[in-house]
Amino acid sequence: MAMAQPLVKKDDDHDDEAEYSPFLGIEKGAVLQEARVFNDPQLDPRRCSQVITKLLYLLNQGDSFSKNEATEVFFSVTKLFQSKDLGLRRMVYLIIKELSPSSDEVIIVTSSLMKDMNSKTDMYRANAIRVLCQITDGTLLTQIERYLKQAIVDKNPVVASAALVSGIHLLQTNPEIVKRWSNEVQEAVQSRAALVQFHALALLQQIRQNDRLAVSKLVTSLTKGAVRSPLAQCLLIRYASQVIRESANTQTGDRPFYDFLESSLRHKAEMVVFEAARAITELSSVTNWELTPAITALQLFLSSSKPVLRFAAVRALNKGVGCIDLVVFQNAWESELVMGLELVCFDPVAMTHPMAVTNCNIDMESLISDQNRSIATLAITTLLKTGNESSVDRLMKQITNFMSDIADEFKIVVVEAIRSLCLKFPLKYRSLMNFLSNILREEGGFDYKKAIVDSIVILIRDIPEAKESGLLQLCEFIEDCEFTYLSTQILHFLGNEGPKTTDPSKYIRYIYNRVHLENATVRAAAVSTLAKFGAMVDALKPQIFVLLRRCVFDSDDEVRDRTTLYLNTLGGDGEVVETDKETKTLLFGALDIPLVNLERSLKNYEPSEEPFDIDSVPKEVKSQPLAEKKAPGKKPIGLGAPLAGPPSTFDAYERLLSSIPEFLGFGKLFKSSAPVELTEAETEYAVNVIKHIFDRHVVFQYNCTNTIPEQLLENVSVIVDLSEADDFAEVLSKPLQSLPYDTPGQTFVAFEKPEGITAVGKFSNTLRFIVKEVDPTTGEAEEDGVEDEYQLEDLEVVAADYMMKFGVSNFRNAWESMGDDFEHVDEYGLGPRENLAEAVSAVINLLGMQPCEGTEVVATNSRSHTCLLSGVFLGNVRVLVRLQFGIDGSRDVAMKLAVRSEDKAVSDTIHEIVSSG
Amino acid sequence: MDSFPVVKNILLLDSEGKRVAVKYYSDDWPTNTAKLAFEKSLFAKTMKSNARTEAEITMFDSNIVLYKFVQDLHFYVTGGEDENELILAAVLQGFFDSISLLLRSNVDKREALENLDLIFLCLDEIVERGMILETDANVIAGKVAVNSMDPSAPLSEQTIGQALATAREHLTRTLFQ
């Protein structure tokens, strides 16, 4: 789209272009021919320059020269050093740099360039240094070092800069040589020429970067003296903040160099002011007092006529706020301060503070309508990040005014920011929901509308008060929605949420309208939704039956099929009766199988007497984001259905284990862990282990690799010490006959454990083997071997090993259909924790379950959190867990653990794991 | 943040996004294809903006890009996302102004192509392998212009183009003094 316009114009333009491009129809072959003029005894400088320009043009357009071509051009170019023409010489320097000759070619030009390095013409000296340093390698450098040191203190600034900049690059490859130039560089730092000082300072800092004290000294001396160029001043600010960062832990009291940073805020060059302001906002644990002058400086930039200044300022404020957020977690009283700070910076209500600071917010708000989208986006995200409850309404008004002027991609950013603001301030849901429903009615593309719908759905889910109004907004939206996907998604959502509202009947009209007015996909979705209302709201059942009967004659077979199915399963033949549980499961049960897997299985299914078994479809352990919610009405399976085989690595393990006769009696494999490394990287023998869990057995599969070419290992086994794993008893060990170099092999050890107990323990492992020397020339091993042992790291079997991650797409549905028959609820104190996020992830890891619906993410700064987990426990028992966390002022975390499962013993086991973990 | 400002590339594109002259100083774009892809999407993102009076700025692929347009020429300077935007702005300004000085009244694609050697020299004088060499347009143009003339050639033997260049050079010199 963006490219469309010039492309259309292209054809007309092409003729014009033919007239004016001097390079039209230029060809590499022809230019290489032309380059022969470089060999003429009588050089024509102008002609040669033109040819070089053509060569440069070709290289610049992306043409590449073959090795031979480049060499040939390079050799003929070297002839041009004979010419005294200045312009030509400049072009020669350029083309040599572009050709980047190999080291044996460099020798050809070395003497010419060294001669130029000592020329009286400044331009020759400067450029010869740059060229030579770029193409040279270390060996040549020692030869020219003397000249470079001289050049650094050359009275011509261009020559000095050329040497210094070359030094910065050479420091990467030949640090020991460049470090010898310290004295000259130090002298150059005092240069009166602005750029020389800049380059010298950059080089000196690079030379001394590992010497903290030296950098600190350098900064101290320069902050007192005169720094001549804005660029050099910017460098100094960077180095000063580096010193501040590094001394942060050792020093107390006043921050060193803060005064210098603060005084730089009054520098006449904007780049210096900005560098200083940014440095201050990025100081760790910056105080309000320190920050204020920097904010004031940035604020002036916010209203500048230059987009670059506005952009830079709003980005610095945005980033600064981000850093401050992180600080909140580190220190309790600090967070008070930061909250205060945010008020100061961004809240116009904080009248107690100077107007200059308060105005920041207003300046930022005016940037929302900035022509430059990047600036407007930054402004809006900053405001939404820092906004507080009282400014929400005004902010919404501001945003509403310009929403119609901006592109969809930007609108999506805004919608997402508003969604998170609403979750932050649930009390403000009314104005935010209003905003969302208003923009939902306006024009917009699919992605934009989807973002709005997703946001409303999330708000409905998380803010109970918002439910009724949100559902009605969605109903109105589908009355006039051009996107089939969104209509079906909303209908599905309505079917789940609508029946639970106080007055479900008011949604029926909207849903039934779909059956008349939409395409077949939407009609089918509407029929399913009607059926859900019928199933959940017994009082509505007769009316729903009437409506469904009208759909029996629909022109589309899917719609008819669904209607017939629902009419038959709802039961009661249109009477007010309670719907049985099986029907509800059919209607509401989530499809636990990823559609891609189902599709693949269906394709593989060969029509036969045997019906397709949905349980044979593999399930992927991955939680489904909301957007990927299943389309309604797909064939659901009950939650109680037995579990089928997981992903492909699991299959591979299963095949491997079942190929070993000793393990056949262990029954069906339940779970295999990810490999656990038992050796450090790059040791003689690399060993990792996989824990295979069976009902009454555990098998350790040790994958061993021999990384020594001169050795052959035989009879490899692992000796396991069970002194810290009482519940386990070793039943067999299956050694590996031979382990040649770099060919991985496996050895197994199997243990018995009591059934139904989550036996845990620590296993210490020793690799035992017979080692035989291998003759590297013939590759043959010696006859006799030596028995040897190799200590491996310990391995633990933990409770999480008996739990398989298993995602559900709709936790609430799963939770409710599981029922509270085997529910077990209890409360626990987790003691003092760093923060809630840490406590949440600790419990998730302890249980080894799959977090659902993104609840593993804890909002920063929140004092309470609910986390939803799902998994399958040993014995194929489905388990759902709802964790509610709270943290108090002294950082003590309390947790309420609610477990629902299909087996009372398992529910209790989960509690045991938590209480002992 | 780098310990000194680093320029990742300088681009001069035409009004269709095609290269007039470009110079890359970073390994972020290892192949010509990668470079062309960057130029193409950057051009598409920026072409509609009005960067004719003041330089504009945008975030693009975790880089900061500053740009300014004149006639059918589009000037770009790219730096890392943590770079001081105003330093990059100074580089762009130096590039833009020195080209304007060198091309005189006609700052357009045609004139730029006809003086492509000056453009290449100009790029060479602004940044060396990512390190800023000079941002003062007068100094940059002065250094480039010195070389655009063959001082030994007598006036009578010069072509019209050369004569113009000499005149321009003369003018530049007097202006800079």
mmCIF file of N, CA and C in Angstrom, chain A residues 511-595:
data_model
loop_
_atom_site.group_PDB
_atom_site.id
_atom_site.type_symbol
_atom_site.label_atom_id
_atom_site.label_comp_id
_atom_site.label_asym_id
_atom_site.label_seq_id
_atom_site.Cartn_x
_atom_site.Cartn_y
_atom_site.Cartn_z
ATOM 1 N N ILE A 511 -28.929 -12.649 19.384
ATOM 2 C CA ILE A 511 -28.380 -13.906 18.868
ATOM 3 C C ILE A 511 -29.275 -14.433 17.749
ATOM 4 N N TYR A 512 -30.592 -14.383 17.992
ATOM 5 C CA TYR A 512 -31.482 -14.957 16.988
ATOM 6 C C TYR A 512 -31.459 -14.163 15.682
ATOM 7 N N ASN A 513 -31.235 -12.855 15.806
ATOM 8 C CA ASN A 513 -31.099 -12.037 14.582
ATOM 9 C C ASN A 513 -30.012 -12.575 13.669
ATOM 10 N N ARG A 514 -28.960 -13.108 14.267
ATOM 11 C CA ARG A 514 -27.852 -13.640 13.457
ATOM 12 C C ARG A 514 -28.349 -14.761 12.557
ATOM 13 N N VAL A 515 -29.270 -15.563 13.076
ATOM 14 C CA VAL A 515 -29.746 -16.720 12.320
ATOM 15 C C VAL A 515 -30.437 -16.267 11.041
ATOM 16 N N HIS A 516 -30.992 -15.079 11.061
ATOM 17 C CA HIS A 516 -31.678 -14.586 9.866
ATOM 18 C C HIS A 516 -30.756 -13.883 8.910
ATOM 19 N N LEU A 517 -29.786 -13.170 9.472
ATOM 20 C CA LEU A 517 -29.132 -12.153 8.650
ATOM 21 C C LEU A 517 -27.720 -12.512 8.203
ATOM 22 N N GLU A 518 -27.155 -13.589 8.715
ATOM 23 C CA GLU A 518 -25.727 -13.780 8.478
ATOM 24 C C GLU A 518 -25.425 -14.955 7.562
ATOM 25 N N ASN A 519 -24.120 -15.132 7.320
ATOM 26 C CA ASN A 519 -23.689 -16.283 6.526
ATOM 27 C C ASN A 519 -23.740 -17.559 7.368
ATOM 28 N N ALA A 520 -23.498 -18.685 6.715
ATOM 29 C CA ALA A 520 -23.708 -19.978 7.366
ATOM 30 C C ALA A 520 -22.839 -20.156 8.606
ATOM 31 N N THR A 521 -21.597 -19.703 8.560
ATOM 32 C CA THR A 521 -20.694 -19.883 9.703
ATOM 33 C C THR A 521 -21.251 -19.196 10.943
ATOM 34 N N VAL A 522 -21.688 -17.955 10.743
ATOM 35 C CA VAL A 522 -22.227 -17.211 11.875
ATOM 36 C C VAL A 522 -23.544 -17.831 12.325
ATOM 37 N N ARG A 523 -24.350 -18.276 11.375
ATOM 38 C CA ARG A 523 -25.636 -18.892 11.756
ATOM 39 C C ARG A 523 -25.393 -20.119 12.625
ATOM 40 N N ALA A 524 -24.411 -20.935 12.236
ATOM 41 C CA ALA A 524 -24.108 -22.139 13.009
ATOM 42 C C ALA A 524 -23.678 -21.761 14.426
ATOM 43 N N ALA A 525 -22.843 -20.731 14.524
ATOM 44 C CA ALA A 525 -22.385 -20.280 15.844
ATOM 45 C C ALA A 525 -23.563 -19.797 16.670
ATOM 46 N N ALA A 526 -24.494 -19.078 16.014
ATOM 47 C CA ALA A 526 -25.650 -18.539 16.734
ATOM 48 C C ALA A 526 -26.517 -19.679 17.256
ATOM 49 N N VAL A 527 -26.677 -20.722 16.459
ATOM 50 C CA VAL A 527 -27.481 -21.870 16.894
ATOM 51 C C VAL A 527 -26.857 -22.487 18.141
ATOM 52 N N SER A 528 -25.524 -22.654 18.142
ATOM 53 C CA SER A 528 -24.852 -23.231 19.308
ATOM 54 C C SER A 528 -25.056 -22.357 20.537
ATOM 55 N N THR A 529 -24.984 -21.049 20.320
ATOM 56 C CA THR A 529 -25.145 -20.137 21.444
ATOM 57 C C THR A 529 -26.562 -20.224 22.012
ATOM 58 N N LEU A 530 -27.548 -20.284 21.117
ATOM 59 C CA LEU A 530 -28.937 -20.438 21.577
ATOM 60 C C LEU A 530 -29.066 -21.697 22.422
ATOM 61 N N ALA A 531 -28.461 -22.778 21.947
ATOM 62 C CA ALA A 531 -28.551 -24.043 22.667
ATOM 63 C C ALA A 531 -27.958 -23.913 24.061
ATOM 64 N N LYS A 532 -26.883 -23.150 24.187
ATOM 65 C CA LYS A 532 -26.266 -22.984 25.498
ATOM 66 C C LYS A 532 -27.198 -22.252 26.447
ATOM 67 N N PHE A 533 -27.880 -21.233 25.924
ATOM 68 C CA PHE A 533 -28.847 -20.534 26.765
ATOM 69 C C PHE A 533 -29.934 -21.517 27.199
ATOM 70 N N GLY A 534 -30.369 -22.340 26.247
ATOM 71 C CA GLY A 534 -31.410 -23.307 26.560
ATOM 72 C C GLY A 534 -30.960 -24.287 27.622
ATOM 73 N N ALA A 535 -29.702 -24.679 27.547
ATOM 74 C CA ALA A 535 -29.201 -25.672 28.489
ATOM 75 C C ALA A 535 -29.014 -25.084 29.876
ATOM 76 N N MET A 536 -28.567 -23.847 29.937
ATOM 77 C CA MET A 536 -28.212 -23.261 31.226
ATOM 78 C C MET A 536 -29.397 -22.617 31.918
ATOM 79 N N VAL A 537 -30.306 -22.014 31.138
ATOM 80 C CA VAL A 537 -31.427 -21.295 31.747
ATOM 81 C C VAL A 537 -32.695 -22.107 31.479
ATOM 82 N N ASP A 538 -33.085 -22.869 32.472
ATOM 83 C CA ASP A 538 -34.204 -23.778 32.271
ATOM 84 C C ASP A 538 -35.487 -23.036 31.893
ATOM 85 N N ALA A 539 -35.665 -21.851 32.456
ATOM 86 C CA ALA A 539 -36.886 -21.098 32.179
ATOM 87 C C ALA A 539 -36.994 -20.693 30.718
ATOM 88 N N LEU A 540 -35.862 -20.545 30.077
ATOM 89 C CA LEU A 540 -35.885 -20.092 28.681
ATOM 90 C C LEU A 540 -36.039 -21.253 27.703
ATOM 91 N N LYS A 541 -35.955 -22.458 28.205
ATOM 92 C CA LYS A 541 -35.881 -23.608 27.316
ATOM 93 C C LYS A 541 -37.027 -23.685 26.298
ATOM 94 N N PRO A 542 -38.299 -23.478 26.719
ATOM 95 C CA PRO A 542 -39.385 -23.564 25.723
ATOM 96 C C PRO A 542 -39.197 -22.583 24.570
ATOM 97 N N GLN A 543 -38.829 -21.349 24.901
ATOM 98 C CA GLN A 543 -38.652 -20.347 23.846
ATOM 99 C C GLN A 543 -37.508 -20.740 22.914
ATOM 100 N N ILE A 544 -36.424 -21.213 23.512
ATOM 101 C CA ILE A 544 -35.265 -21.619 22.707
ATOM 102 C C ILE A 544 -35.668 -22.739 21.751
ATOM 103 N N PHE A 545 -36.477 -23.653 22.266
ATOM 104 C CA PHE A 545 -36.926 -24.744 21.393
ATOM 105 C C PHE A 545 -37.666 -24.212 20.185
ATOM 106 N N VAL A 546 -38.528 -23.222 20.428
ATOM 107 C CA VAL A 546 -39.284 -22.644 19.317
ATOM 108 C C VAL A 546 -38.328 -22.059 18.294
ATOM 109 N N LEU A 547 -37.337 -21.322 18.795
ATOM 110 C CA LEU A 547 -36.393 -20.684 17.879
ATOM 111 C C LEU A 547 -35.568 -21.726 17.129
ATOM 112 N N LEU A 548 -35.110 -22.742 17.852
ATOM 113 C CA LEU A 548 -34.268 -23.757 17.222
ATOM 114 C C LEU A 548 -35.050 -24.516 16.151
ATOM 115 N N ARG A 549 -36.315 -24.764 16.426
ATOM 116 C CA ARG A 549 -37.096 -25.521 15.438
ATOM 117 C C ARG A 549 -37.163 -24.778 14.112
ATOM 118 N N ARG A 550 -37.142 -23.468 14.202
ATOM 119 C CA ARG A 550 -37.185 -22.696 12.950
ATOM 120 C C ARG A 550 -35.905 -22.877 12.143
ATOM 121 N N CYS A 551 -34.833 -23.279 12.822
ATOM 122 C CA CYS A 551 -33.555 -23.401 12.120
ATOM 123 C C CYS A 551 -33.400 -24.759 11.447
ATOM 124 N N VAL A 552 -34.307 -25.662 11.720
ATOM 125 C CA VAL A 552 -34.168 -27.014 11.169
ATOM 126 C C VAL A 552 -34.171 -26.986 9.647
ATOM 127 N N PHE A 553 -34.802 -25.970 9.082
ATOM 128 C CA PHE A 553 -34.898 -25.929 7.616
ATOM 129 C C PHE A 553 -33.891 -24.964 6.998
ATOM 130 N N ASP A 554 -32.856 -24.694 7.697
ATOM 131 C CA ASP A 554 -31.813 -23.805 7.179
ATOM 132 C C ASP A 554 -31.228 -24.384 5.904
ATOM 133 N N SER A 555 -30.743 -23.497 5.038
ATOM 134 C CA SER A 555 -30.203 -23.958 3.758
ATOM 135 C C SER A 555 -28.838 -24.630 3.924
ATOM 136 N N ASP A 556 -28.171 -24.408 5.046
ATOM 137 C CA ASP A 556 -26.827 -24.966 5.221
ATOM 138 C C ASP A 556 -26.883 -26.227 6.078
ATOM 139 N N ASP A 557 -26.152 -27.263 5.665
ATOM 140 C CA ASP A 557 -26.293 -28.523 6.389
ATOM 141 C C ASP A 557 -25.673 -28.492 7.782
ATOM 142 N N GLU A 558 -24.583 -27.741 7.952
ATOM 143 C CA GLU A 558 -23.977 -27.662 9.287
ATOM 144 C C GLU A 558 -24.968 -27.043 10.282
ATOM 145 N N VAL A 559 -25.649 -25.990 9.827
ATOM 146 C CA VAL A 559 -26.625 -25.338 10.702
ATOM 147 C C VAL A 559 -27.743 -26.318 11.042
ATOM 148 N N ARG A 560 -28.217 -27.035 10.024
ATOM 149 C CA ARG A 560 -29.299 -28.005 10.270
ATOM 150 C C ARG A 560 -28.838 -29.101 11.222
ATOM 151 N N ASP A 561 -27.619 -29.612 10.981
ATOM 152 C CA ASP A 561 -27.112 -30.698 11.814
ATOM 153 C C ASP A 561 -27.009 -30.278 13.266
ATOM 154 N N ARG A 562 -26.456 -29.113 13.462
ATOM 155 C CA ARG A 562 -26.313 -28.632 14.839
ATOM 156 C C ARG A 562 -27.672 -28.503 15.494
ATOM 157 N N THR A 563 -28.612 -27.892 14.754
ATOM 158 C CA THR A 563 -29.935 -27.681 15.310
ATOM 159 C C THR A 563 -30.534 -29.008 15.744
ATOM 160 N N THR A 564 -30.459 -29.996 14.854
ATOM 161 C CA THR A 564 -31.034 -31.296 15.162
ATOM 162 C C THR A 564 -30.365 -31.895 16.393
ATOM 163 N N LEU A 565 -29.050 -31.805 16.420
ATOM 164 C CA LEU A 565 -28.309 -32.351 17.563
ATOM 165 C C LEU A 565 -28.766 -31.706 18.871
ATOM 166 N N TYR A 566 -28.867 -30.386 18.865
ATOM 167 C CA TYR A 566 -29.220 -29.685 20.097
ATOM 168 C C TYR A 566 -30.662 -29.985 20.496
ATOM 169 N N LEU A 567 -31.557 -30.008 19.503
ATOM 170 C CA LEU A 567 -32.959 -30.295 19.830
ATOM 171 C C LEU A 567 -33.072 -31.653 20.499
ATOM 172 N N ASN A 568 -32.246 -32.591 20.058
ATOM 173 C CA ASN A 568 -32.307 -33.930 20.634
ATOM 174 C C ASN A 568 -31.628 -34.022 21.984
ATOM 175 N N THR A 569 -30.550 -33.301 22.157
ATOM 176 C CA THR A 569 -29.802 -33.468 23.404
ATOM 177 C C THR A 569 -30.327 -32.607 24.539
ATOM 178 N N LEU A 570 -30.937 -31.469 24.211
ATOM 179 C CA LEU A 570 -31.393 -30.589 25.295
ATOM 180 C C LEU A 570 -32.437 -31.279 26.151
ATOM 181 N N GLY A 571 -33.216 -32.151 25.531
ATOM 182 C CA GLY A 571 -34.166 -32.955 26.294
ATOM 183 C C GLY A 571 -35.382 -32.168 26.740
ATOM 184 N N GLY A 572 -36.357 -32.895 27.228
ATOM 185 C CA GLY A 572 -37.545 -32.249 27.774
ATOM 186 C C GLY A 572 -38.533 -31.812 26.698
ATOM 187 N N ASP A 573 -38.132 -31.910 25.454
ATOM 188 C CA ASP A 573 -39.007 -31.583 24.340
ATOM 189 C C ASP A 573 -39.698 -30.235 24.536
ATOM 190 N N GLY A 574 -38.925 -29.264 24.934
ATOM 191 C CA GLY A 574 -39.470 -27.923 25.022
ATOM 192 C C GLY A 574 -40.135 -27.621 26.349
ATOM 193 N N GLU A 575 -40.032 -28.556 27.306
ATOM 194 C CA GLU A 575 -40.582 -28.272 28.625
ATOM 195 C C GLU A 575 -39.519 -27.612 29.502
ATOM 196 N N VAL A 576 -39.999 -27.016 30.599
ATOM 197 C CA VAL A 576 -39.049 -26.437 31.537
ATOM 198 C C VAL A 576 -38.483 -27.552 32.413
ATOM 199 N N VAL A 577 -37.372 -28.114 31.993
ATOM 200 C CA VAL A 577 -36.750 -29.163 32.806
ATOM 201 C C VAL A 577 -35.262 -28.868 32.932
ATOM 202 N N GLU A 578 -34.661 -29.520 33.883
ATOM 203 C CA GLU A 578 -33.237 -29.304 34.089
ATOM 204 C C GLU A 578 -32.445 -30.085 33.049
ATOM 205 N N THR A 579 -31.408 -29.475 32.561
ATOM 206 C CA THR A 579 -30.576 -30.138 31.570
ATOM 207 C C THR A 579 -29.602 -31.066 32.283
ATOM 208 N N ASP A 580 -29.396 -32.263 31.717
ATOM 209 C CA ASP A 580 -28.477 -33.162 32.417
ATOM 210 C C ASP A 580 -27.022 -32.768 32.168
ATOM 211 N N LYS A 581 -26.191 -33.294 33.034
ATOM 212 C CA LYS A 581 -24.792 -32.866 33.051
ATOM 213 C C LYS A 581 -24.071 -33.213 31.762
ATOM 214 N N GLU A 582 -24.421 -34.349 31.195
ATOM 215 C CA GLU A 582 -23.723 -34.798 29.997
ATOM 216 C C GLU A 582 -23.899 -33.793 28.863
ATOM 217 N N THR A 583 -25.114 -33.257 28.754
ATOM 218 C CA THR A 583 -25.378 -32.291 27.703
ATOM 219 C C THR A 583 -24.563 -31.024 27.917
ATOM 220 N N LYS A 584 -24.501 -30.623 29.188
ATOM 221 C CA LYS A 584 -23.713 -29.422 29.481
ATOM 222 C C LYS A 584 -22.262 -29.637 29.095
ATOM 223 N N THR A 585 -21.759 -30.838 29.406
ATOM 224 C CA THR A 585 -20.387 -31.132 29.046
ATOM 225 C C THR A 585 -20.215 -31.060 27.531
ATOM 226 N N LEU A 586 -21.210 -31.598 26.838
ATOM 227 C CA LEU A 586 -21.146 -31.574 25.379
ATOM 228 C C LEU A 586 -21.101 -30.147 24.868
ATOM 229 N N LEU A 587 -21.911 -29.288 25.494
ATOM 230 C CA LEU A 587 -21.994 -27.917 25.002
ATOM 231 C C LEU A 587 -20.813 -27.059 25.439
ATOM 232 N N PHE A 588 -20.386 -27.276 26.680
ATOM 233 C CA PHE A 588 -19.426 -26.318 27.231
ATOM 234 C C PHE A 588 -18.012 -26.856 27.348
ATOM 235 N N GLY A 589 -17.889 -28.177 27.330
ATOM 236 C CA GLY A 589 -16.558 -28.733 27.512
ATOM 237 C C GLY A 589 -15.620 -28.186 26.444
ATOM 238 N N ALA A 590 -14.448 -27.801 26.892
ATOM 239 C CA ALA A 590 -13.499 -27.272 25.922
ATOM 240 C C ALA A 590 -12.911 -28.428 25.140
ATOM 241 N N LEU A 591 -12.578 -28.170 23.913
ATOM 242 C CA LEU A 591 -11.899 -29.171 23.109
ATOM 243 C C LEU A 591 -10.438 -29.150 23.537
ATOM 244 N N ASP A 592 -10.013 -30.219 24.147
ATOM 245 C CA ASP A 592 -8.675 -30.198 24.736
ATOM 246 C C ASP A 592 -7.578 -30.530 23.741
ATOM 247 N N ILE A 593 -7.968 -30.748 22.518
ATOM 248 C CA ILE A 593 -6.966 -31.170 21.540
ATOM 249 C C ILE A 593 -6.646 -30.010 20.600
ATOM 250 N N PRO A 594 -5.380 -29.755 20.364
ATOM 251 C CA PRO A 594 -5.051 -28.725 19.382
ATOM 252 C C PRO A 594 -5.616 -29.121 18.024
ATOM 253 N N LEU A 595 -6.193 -28.147 17.337
ATOM 254 C CA LEU A 595 -6.878 -28.472 16.080
ATOM 255 C C LEU A 595 -5.930 -29.058 15.045
#
